[in-house]
Short mmCIF file of C-alpha atoms in Angstrom, two decimals:
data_model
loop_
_atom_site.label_atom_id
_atom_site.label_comp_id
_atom_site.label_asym_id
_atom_site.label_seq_id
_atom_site.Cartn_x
_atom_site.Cartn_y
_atom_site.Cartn_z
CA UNK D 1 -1.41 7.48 108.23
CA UNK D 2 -5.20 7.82 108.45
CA UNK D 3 -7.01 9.47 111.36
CA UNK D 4 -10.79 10.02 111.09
CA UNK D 5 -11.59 12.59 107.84
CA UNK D 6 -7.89 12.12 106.81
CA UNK D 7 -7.34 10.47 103.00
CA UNK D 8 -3.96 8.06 103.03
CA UNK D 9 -1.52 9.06 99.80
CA UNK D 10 -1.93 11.01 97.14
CA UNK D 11 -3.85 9.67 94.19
CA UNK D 12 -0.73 9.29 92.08
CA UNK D 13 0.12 6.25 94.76
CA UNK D 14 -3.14 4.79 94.90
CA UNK D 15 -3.37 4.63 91.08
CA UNK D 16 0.07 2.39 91.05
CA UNK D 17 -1.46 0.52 94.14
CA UNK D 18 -4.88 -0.36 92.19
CA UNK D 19 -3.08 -1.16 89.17
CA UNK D 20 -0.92 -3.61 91.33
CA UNK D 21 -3.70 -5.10 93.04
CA UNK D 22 -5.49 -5.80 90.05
CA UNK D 23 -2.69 -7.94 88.31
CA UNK D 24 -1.68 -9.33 91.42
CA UNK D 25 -3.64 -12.54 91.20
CA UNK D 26 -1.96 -13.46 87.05
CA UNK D 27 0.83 -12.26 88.54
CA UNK D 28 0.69 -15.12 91.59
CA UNK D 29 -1.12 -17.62 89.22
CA UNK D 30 1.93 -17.60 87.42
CA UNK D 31 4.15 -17.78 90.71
CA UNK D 32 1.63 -21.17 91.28
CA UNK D 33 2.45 -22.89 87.88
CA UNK D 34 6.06 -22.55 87.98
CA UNK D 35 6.16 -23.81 91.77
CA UNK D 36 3.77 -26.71 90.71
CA UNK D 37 6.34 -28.61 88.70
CA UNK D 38 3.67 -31.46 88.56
CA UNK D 39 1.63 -30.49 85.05
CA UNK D 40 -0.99 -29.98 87.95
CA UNK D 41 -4.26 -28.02 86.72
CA UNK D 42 -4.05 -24.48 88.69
CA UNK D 43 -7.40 -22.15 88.65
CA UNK D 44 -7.33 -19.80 85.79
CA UNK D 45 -8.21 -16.21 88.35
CA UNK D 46 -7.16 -13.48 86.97
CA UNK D 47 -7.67 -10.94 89.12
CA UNK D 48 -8.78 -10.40 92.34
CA UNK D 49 -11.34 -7.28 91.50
CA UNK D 50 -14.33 -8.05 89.39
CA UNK D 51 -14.78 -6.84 85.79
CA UNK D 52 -16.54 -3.72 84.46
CA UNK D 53 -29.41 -9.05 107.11
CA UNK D 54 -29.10 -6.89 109.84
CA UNK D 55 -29.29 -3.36 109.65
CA UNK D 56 -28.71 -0.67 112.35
CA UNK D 57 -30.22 -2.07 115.66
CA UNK D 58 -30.12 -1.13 119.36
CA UNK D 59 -28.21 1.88 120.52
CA UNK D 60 -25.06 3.20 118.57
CA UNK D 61 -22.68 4.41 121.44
CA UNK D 62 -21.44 7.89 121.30
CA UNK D 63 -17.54 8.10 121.42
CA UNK D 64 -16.46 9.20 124.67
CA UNK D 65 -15.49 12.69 125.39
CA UNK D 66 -12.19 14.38 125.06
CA UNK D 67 -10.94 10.66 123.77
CA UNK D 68 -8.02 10.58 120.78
CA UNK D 69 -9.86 9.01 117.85
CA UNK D 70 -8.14 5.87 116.29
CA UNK D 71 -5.56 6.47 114.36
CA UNK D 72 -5.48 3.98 111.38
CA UNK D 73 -2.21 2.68 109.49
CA UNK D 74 -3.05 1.33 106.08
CA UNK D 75 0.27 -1.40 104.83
CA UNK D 76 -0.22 -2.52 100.95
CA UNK D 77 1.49 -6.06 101.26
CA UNK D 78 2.54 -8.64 98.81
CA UNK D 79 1.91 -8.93 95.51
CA UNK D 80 -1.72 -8.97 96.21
CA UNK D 81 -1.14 -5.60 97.17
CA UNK D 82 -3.75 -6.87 100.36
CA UNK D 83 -4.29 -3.72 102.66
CA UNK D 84 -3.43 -4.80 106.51
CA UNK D 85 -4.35 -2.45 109.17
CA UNK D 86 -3.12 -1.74 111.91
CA UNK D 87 -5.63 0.59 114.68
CA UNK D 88 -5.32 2.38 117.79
CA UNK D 89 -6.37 4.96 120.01
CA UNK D 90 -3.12 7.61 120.72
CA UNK D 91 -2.75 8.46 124.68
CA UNK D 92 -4.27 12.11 125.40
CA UNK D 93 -1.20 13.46 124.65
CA UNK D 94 -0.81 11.59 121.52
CA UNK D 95 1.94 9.27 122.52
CA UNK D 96 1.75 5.22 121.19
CA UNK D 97 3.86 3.90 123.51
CA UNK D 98 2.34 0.65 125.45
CA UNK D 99 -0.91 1.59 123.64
CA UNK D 100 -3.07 -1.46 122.56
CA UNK D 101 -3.49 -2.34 119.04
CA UNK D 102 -4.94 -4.27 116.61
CA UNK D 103 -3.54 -5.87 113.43
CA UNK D 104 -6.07 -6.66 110.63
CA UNK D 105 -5.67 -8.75 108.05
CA UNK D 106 -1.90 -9.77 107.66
CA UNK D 107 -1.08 -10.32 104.56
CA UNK D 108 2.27 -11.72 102.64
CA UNK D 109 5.60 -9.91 104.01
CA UNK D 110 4.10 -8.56 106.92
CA UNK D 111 7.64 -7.37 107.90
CA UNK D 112 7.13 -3.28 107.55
CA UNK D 113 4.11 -4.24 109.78
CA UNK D 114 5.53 -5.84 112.68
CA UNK D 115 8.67 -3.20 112.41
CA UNK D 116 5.97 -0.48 112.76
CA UNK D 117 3.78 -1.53 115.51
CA UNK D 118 7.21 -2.12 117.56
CA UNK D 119 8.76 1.31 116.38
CA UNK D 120 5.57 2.84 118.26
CA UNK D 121 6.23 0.84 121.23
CA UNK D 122 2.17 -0.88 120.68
CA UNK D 123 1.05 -3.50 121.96
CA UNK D 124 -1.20 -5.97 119.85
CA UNK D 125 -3.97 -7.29 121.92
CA UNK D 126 -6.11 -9.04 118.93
CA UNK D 127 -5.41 -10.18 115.02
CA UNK D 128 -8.71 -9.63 113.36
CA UNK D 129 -9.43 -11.45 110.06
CA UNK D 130 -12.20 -9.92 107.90
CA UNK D 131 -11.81 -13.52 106.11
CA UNK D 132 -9.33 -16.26 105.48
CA UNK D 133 -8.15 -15.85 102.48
CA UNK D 134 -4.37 -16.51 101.06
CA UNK D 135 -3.73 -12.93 100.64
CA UNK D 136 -5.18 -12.16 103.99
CA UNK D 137 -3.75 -14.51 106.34
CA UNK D 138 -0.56 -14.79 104.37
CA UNK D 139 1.76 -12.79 107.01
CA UNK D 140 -0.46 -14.79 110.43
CA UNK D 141 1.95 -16.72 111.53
CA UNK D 142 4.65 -14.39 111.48
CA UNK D 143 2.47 -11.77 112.97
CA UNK D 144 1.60 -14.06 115.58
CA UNK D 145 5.35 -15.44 116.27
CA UNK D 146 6.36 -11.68 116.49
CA UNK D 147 3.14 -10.81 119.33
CA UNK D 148 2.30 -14.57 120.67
CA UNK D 149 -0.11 -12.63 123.38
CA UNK D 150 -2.16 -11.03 120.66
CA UNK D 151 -5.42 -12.87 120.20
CA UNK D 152 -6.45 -14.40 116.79
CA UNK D 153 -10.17 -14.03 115.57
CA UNK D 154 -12.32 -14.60 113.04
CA UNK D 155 -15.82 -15.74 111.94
CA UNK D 156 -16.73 -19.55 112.59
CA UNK D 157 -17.39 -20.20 109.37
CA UNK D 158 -13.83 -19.75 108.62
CA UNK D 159 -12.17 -21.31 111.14
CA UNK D 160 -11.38 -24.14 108.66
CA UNK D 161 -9.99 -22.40 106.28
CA UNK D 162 -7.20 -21.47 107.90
CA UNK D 163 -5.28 -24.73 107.48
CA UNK D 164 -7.09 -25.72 104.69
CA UNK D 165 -5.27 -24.85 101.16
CA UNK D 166 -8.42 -25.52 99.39
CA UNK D 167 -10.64 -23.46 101.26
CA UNK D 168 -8.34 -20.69 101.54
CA UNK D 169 -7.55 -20.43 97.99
CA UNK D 170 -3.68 -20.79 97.83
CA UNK D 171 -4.10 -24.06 96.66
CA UNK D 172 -5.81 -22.87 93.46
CA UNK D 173 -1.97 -20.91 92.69
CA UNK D 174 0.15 -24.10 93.68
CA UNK D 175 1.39 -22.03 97.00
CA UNK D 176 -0.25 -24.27 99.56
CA UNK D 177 -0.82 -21.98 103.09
CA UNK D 178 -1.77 -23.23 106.26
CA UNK D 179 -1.38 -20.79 109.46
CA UNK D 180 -2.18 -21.49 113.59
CA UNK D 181 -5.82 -21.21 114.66
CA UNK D 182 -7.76 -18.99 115.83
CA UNK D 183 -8.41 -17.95 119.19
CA UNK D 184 -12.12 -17.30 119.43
CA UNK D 185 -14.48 -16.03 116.94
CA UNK D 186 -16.27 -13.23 115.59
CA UNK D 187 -19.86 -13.47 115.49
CA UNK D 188 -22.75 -10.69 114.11
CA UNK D 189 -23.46 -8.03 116.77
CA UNK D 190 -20.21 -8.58 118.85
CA UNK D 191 -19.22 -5.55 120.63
CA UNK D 192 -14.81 -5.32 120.74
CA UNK D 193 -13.62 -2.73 123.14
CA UNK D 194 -10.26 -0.77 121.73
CA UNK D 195 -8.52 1.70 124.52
CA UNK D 196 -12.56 2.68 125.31
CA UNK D 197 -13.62 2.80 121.50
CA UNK D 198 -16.80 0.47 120.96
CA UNK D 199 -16.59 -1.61 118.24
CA UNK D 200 -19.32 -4.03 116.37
CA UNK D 201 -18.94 -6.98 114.33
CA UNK D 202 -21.61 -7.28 111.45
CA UNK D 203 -21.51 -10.30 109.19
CA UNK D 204 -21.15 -9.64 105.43
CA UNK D 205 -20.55 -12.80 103.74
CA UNK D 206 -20.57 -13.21 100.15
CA UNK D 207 -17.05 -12.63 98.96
CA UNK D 208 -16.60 -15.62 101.46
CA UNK D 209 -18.54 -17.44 104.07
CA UNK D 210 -17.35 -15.68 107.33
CA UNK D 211 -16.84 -12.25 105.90
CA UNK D 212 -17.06 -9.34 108.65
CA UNK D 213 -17.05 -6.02 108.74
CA UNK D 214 -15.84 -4.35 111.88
CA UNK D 215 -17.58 -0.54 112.88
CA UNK D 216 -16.72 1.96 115.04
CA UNK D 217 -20.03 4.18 115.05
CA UNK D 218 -18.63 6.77 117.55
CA UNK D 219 -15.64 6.85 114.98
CA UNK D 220 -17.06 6.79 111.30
CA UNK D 221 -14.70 4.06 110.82
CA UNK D 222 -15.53 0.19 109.03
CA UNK D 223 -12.88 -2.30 108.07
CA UNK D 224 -14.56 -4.40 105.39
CA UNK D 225 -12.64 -6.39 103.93
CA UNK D 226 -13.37 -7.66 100.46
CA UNK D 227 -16.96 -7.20 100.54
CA UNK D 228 -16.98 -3.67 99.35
CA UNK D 229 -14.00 -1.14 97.37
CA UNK D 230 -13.29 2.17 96.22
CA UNK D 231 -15.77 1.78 93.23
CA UNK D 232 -15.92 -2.05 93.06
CA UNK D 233 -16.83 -4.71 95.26
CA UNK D 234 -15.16 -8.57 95.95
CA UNK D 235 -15.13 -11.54 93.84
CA UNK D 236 -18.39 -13.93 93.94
CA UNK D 237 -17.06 -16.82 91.42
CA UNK D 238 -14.85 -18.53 94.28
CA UNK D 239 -16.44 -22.11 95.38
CA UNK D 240 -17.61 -20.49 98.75
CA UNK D 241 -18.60 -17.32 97.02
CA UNK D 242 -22.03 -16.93 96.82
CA UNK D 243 -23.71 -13.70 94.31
CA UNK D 244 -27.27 -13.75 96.14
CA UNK D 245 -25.58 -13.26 99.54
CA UNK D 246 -23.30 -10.74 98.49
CA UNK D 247 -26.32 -8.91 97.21
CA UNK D 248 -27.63 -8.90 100.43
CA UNK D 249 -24.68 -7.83 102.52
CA UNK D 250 -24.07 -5.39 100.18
CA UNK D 251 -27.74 -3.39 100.02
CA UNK D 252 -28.77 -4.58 103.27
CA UNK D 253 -26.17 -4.24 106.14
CA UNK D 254 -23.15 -2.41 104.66
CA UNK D 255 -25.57 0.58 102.74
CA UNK D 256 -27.46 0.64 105.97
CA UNK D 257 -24.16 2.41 107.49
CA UNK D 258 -24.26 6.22 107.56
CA UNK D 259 -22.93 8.05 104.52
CA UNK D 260 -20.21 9.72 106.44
CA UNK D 261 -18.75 5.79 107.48
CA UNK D 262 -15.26 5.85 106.31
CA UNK D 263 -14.76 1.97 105.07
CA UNK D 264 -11.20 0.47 104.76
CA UNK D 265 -11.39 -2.01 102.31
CA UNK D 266 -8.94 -5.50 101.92
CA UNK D 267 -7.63 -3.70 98.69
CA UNK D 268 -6.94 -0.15 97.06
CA UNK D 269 -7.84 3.30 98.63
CA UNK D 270 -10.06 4.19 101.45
CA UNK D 271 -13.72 5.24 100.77
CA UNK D 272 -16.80 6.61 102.61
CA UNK D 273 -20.31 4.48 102.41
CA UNK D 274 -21.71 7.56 101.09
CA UNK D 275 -19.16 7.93 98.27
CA UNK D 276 -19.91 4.38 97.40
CA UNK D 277 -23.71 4.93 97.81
CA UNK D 278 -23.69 7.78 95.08
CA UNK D 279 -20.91 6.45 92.64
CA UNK D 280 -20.22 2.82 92.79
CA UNK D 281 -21.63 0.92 89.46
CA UNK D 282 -22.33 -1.93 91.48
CA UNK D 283 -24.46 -0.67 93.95
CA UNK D 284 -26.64 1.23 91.27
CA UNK D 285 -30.30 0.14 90.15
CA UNK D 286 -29.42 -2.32 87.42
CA UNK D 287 -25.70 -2.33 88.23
CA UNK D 288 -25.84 -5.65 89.50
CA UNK D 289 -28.65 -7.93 89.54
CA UNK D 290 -27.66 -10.98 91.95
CA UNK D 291 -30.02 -14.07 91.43
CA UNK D 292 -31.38 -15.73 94.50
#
């Protein structure tokens, strides 16, 4: 479990969960080809790590007083090894019963997910997509049969892809996924309310078209997706990946963040934007020079 300053695991784990995550793709490329049957050409993607603008604006709110910070639950699912999150703010004395929640990103097998957030007796008020991608919106509709009053959102410009195979990539692996729509969207500079934490929706496409990052200020806390990882950051050679804007929501929103952000990303460990900031190869003069 991760609370605010808390690390999830012990590195022996999150070794064996990079190493999965990084396979995970050949692993479900293969998966594709067998399923195809049809001699049907299936994208050769072999992994779903790569190999070796709005900034801060307006007033950040301070967390309220004598409030529980969120407590966040990290689930590894599939053989994507796709991180899905589930967040919420514990009652004053701790308890989760009839607390609201939110589920992020439900990937493939979301069982041990929807087993949890009933064990604590939460209640999901939203599904939040960072993007639509097969590993990401896998587990929706069994999320969504499981909490029918919990609210589906995501950015507009990946509304479609939700029940489109192509767009959504599990086409490309011969596992064709289509899910239930979305409720409403999530647009740059939306402010979400959790149990009286103030969250903010920045845009971060890149990785994808309607990529989002999702920031508690008050908190320290950022769910973002595949645009940034412990020491890496998300594809750009998908057909709605684009390198230039990746750049961009890379060095100019997400490294805008404060150092001591804590950012949950769609795959491997947990990091901090300052972590990233010093170490990451990426995000380094010369580490990656995006054309555009």
């Amino acid at each position: 479990m991760v609370a605010a300053g808390e690390e999830q695991g012990g590195a022996q784990k999150q070794g064996r969960e990079q190493r999965r995550s990084r396979g995970a793709w050949s692993a479900m490329e293969a998966r594709g080809r067998a399923n195809t049957g049809r001699g049907g050409r299936v994208c050769r993607i072999k992994r779903w790590f790569p190999g070796p603008s709005e900034c801060h604006t307006g007033t950040i709110p301070a967390y309220p007083p004598r409030m529980s910070k969120p407590v966040i639950q990290r689930f590894p699912l599939g053989a994507f090894q796709t991180n899905c999150f589930v967040a919420w703010v514990p009652a004053a004395d701790a308890g989760s019963v009839g607390r609201e929640c939110w589920i992020i990103d439900p990937g493939e097998d979301p069982e041990e997910v929807i087993e949890f957030v009933r064990s604590k007796g939460l209640v999901p008020s939203h599904i939040l997509l960072t993007h639509a991608h097969a590993d990401h919106i896998a587990g929706l509709n069994a999320v969504s049969a499981a909490f029918p009053a919990a609210r589906v959102l995501l950015h507009a410009e990946e509304h479609a892809f939700l029940n489109d195979p192509q767009l959504n990539l599990s086409a490309f692996i011969g596992m064709p996924i289509t899910t239930r729509g979305a409720d409403g969207t999530l647009a740059n500079g939306d402010r979400l309310e959790l149990s009286g934490s103030v969250w903010r929706v920045l845009h971060t496409p890149g990785h994808s078209p309607g990529g989002v990052t999702i920031v508690c200020d008050g908190a320290n806390e950022a769910f973002v997706g595949d645009t940034l990882f412990a020491g890496s950051i998300g594809r750009v050679d998908f057909p709605t990946s684009d390198p230039a804007t990746m750049h961009r929501s890379l060095h100019t929103v997400l490294m805008a963040l404060p150092d001591s952000v804590r950012a949950h990303p769609g795959h491997g460990p947990s990091t901090t934007i300052g972590a990233e900031r010093r170490t990451n190869p990426w995000l380094q003069d010369g580490g990656w020079a995006a054309e555009g």
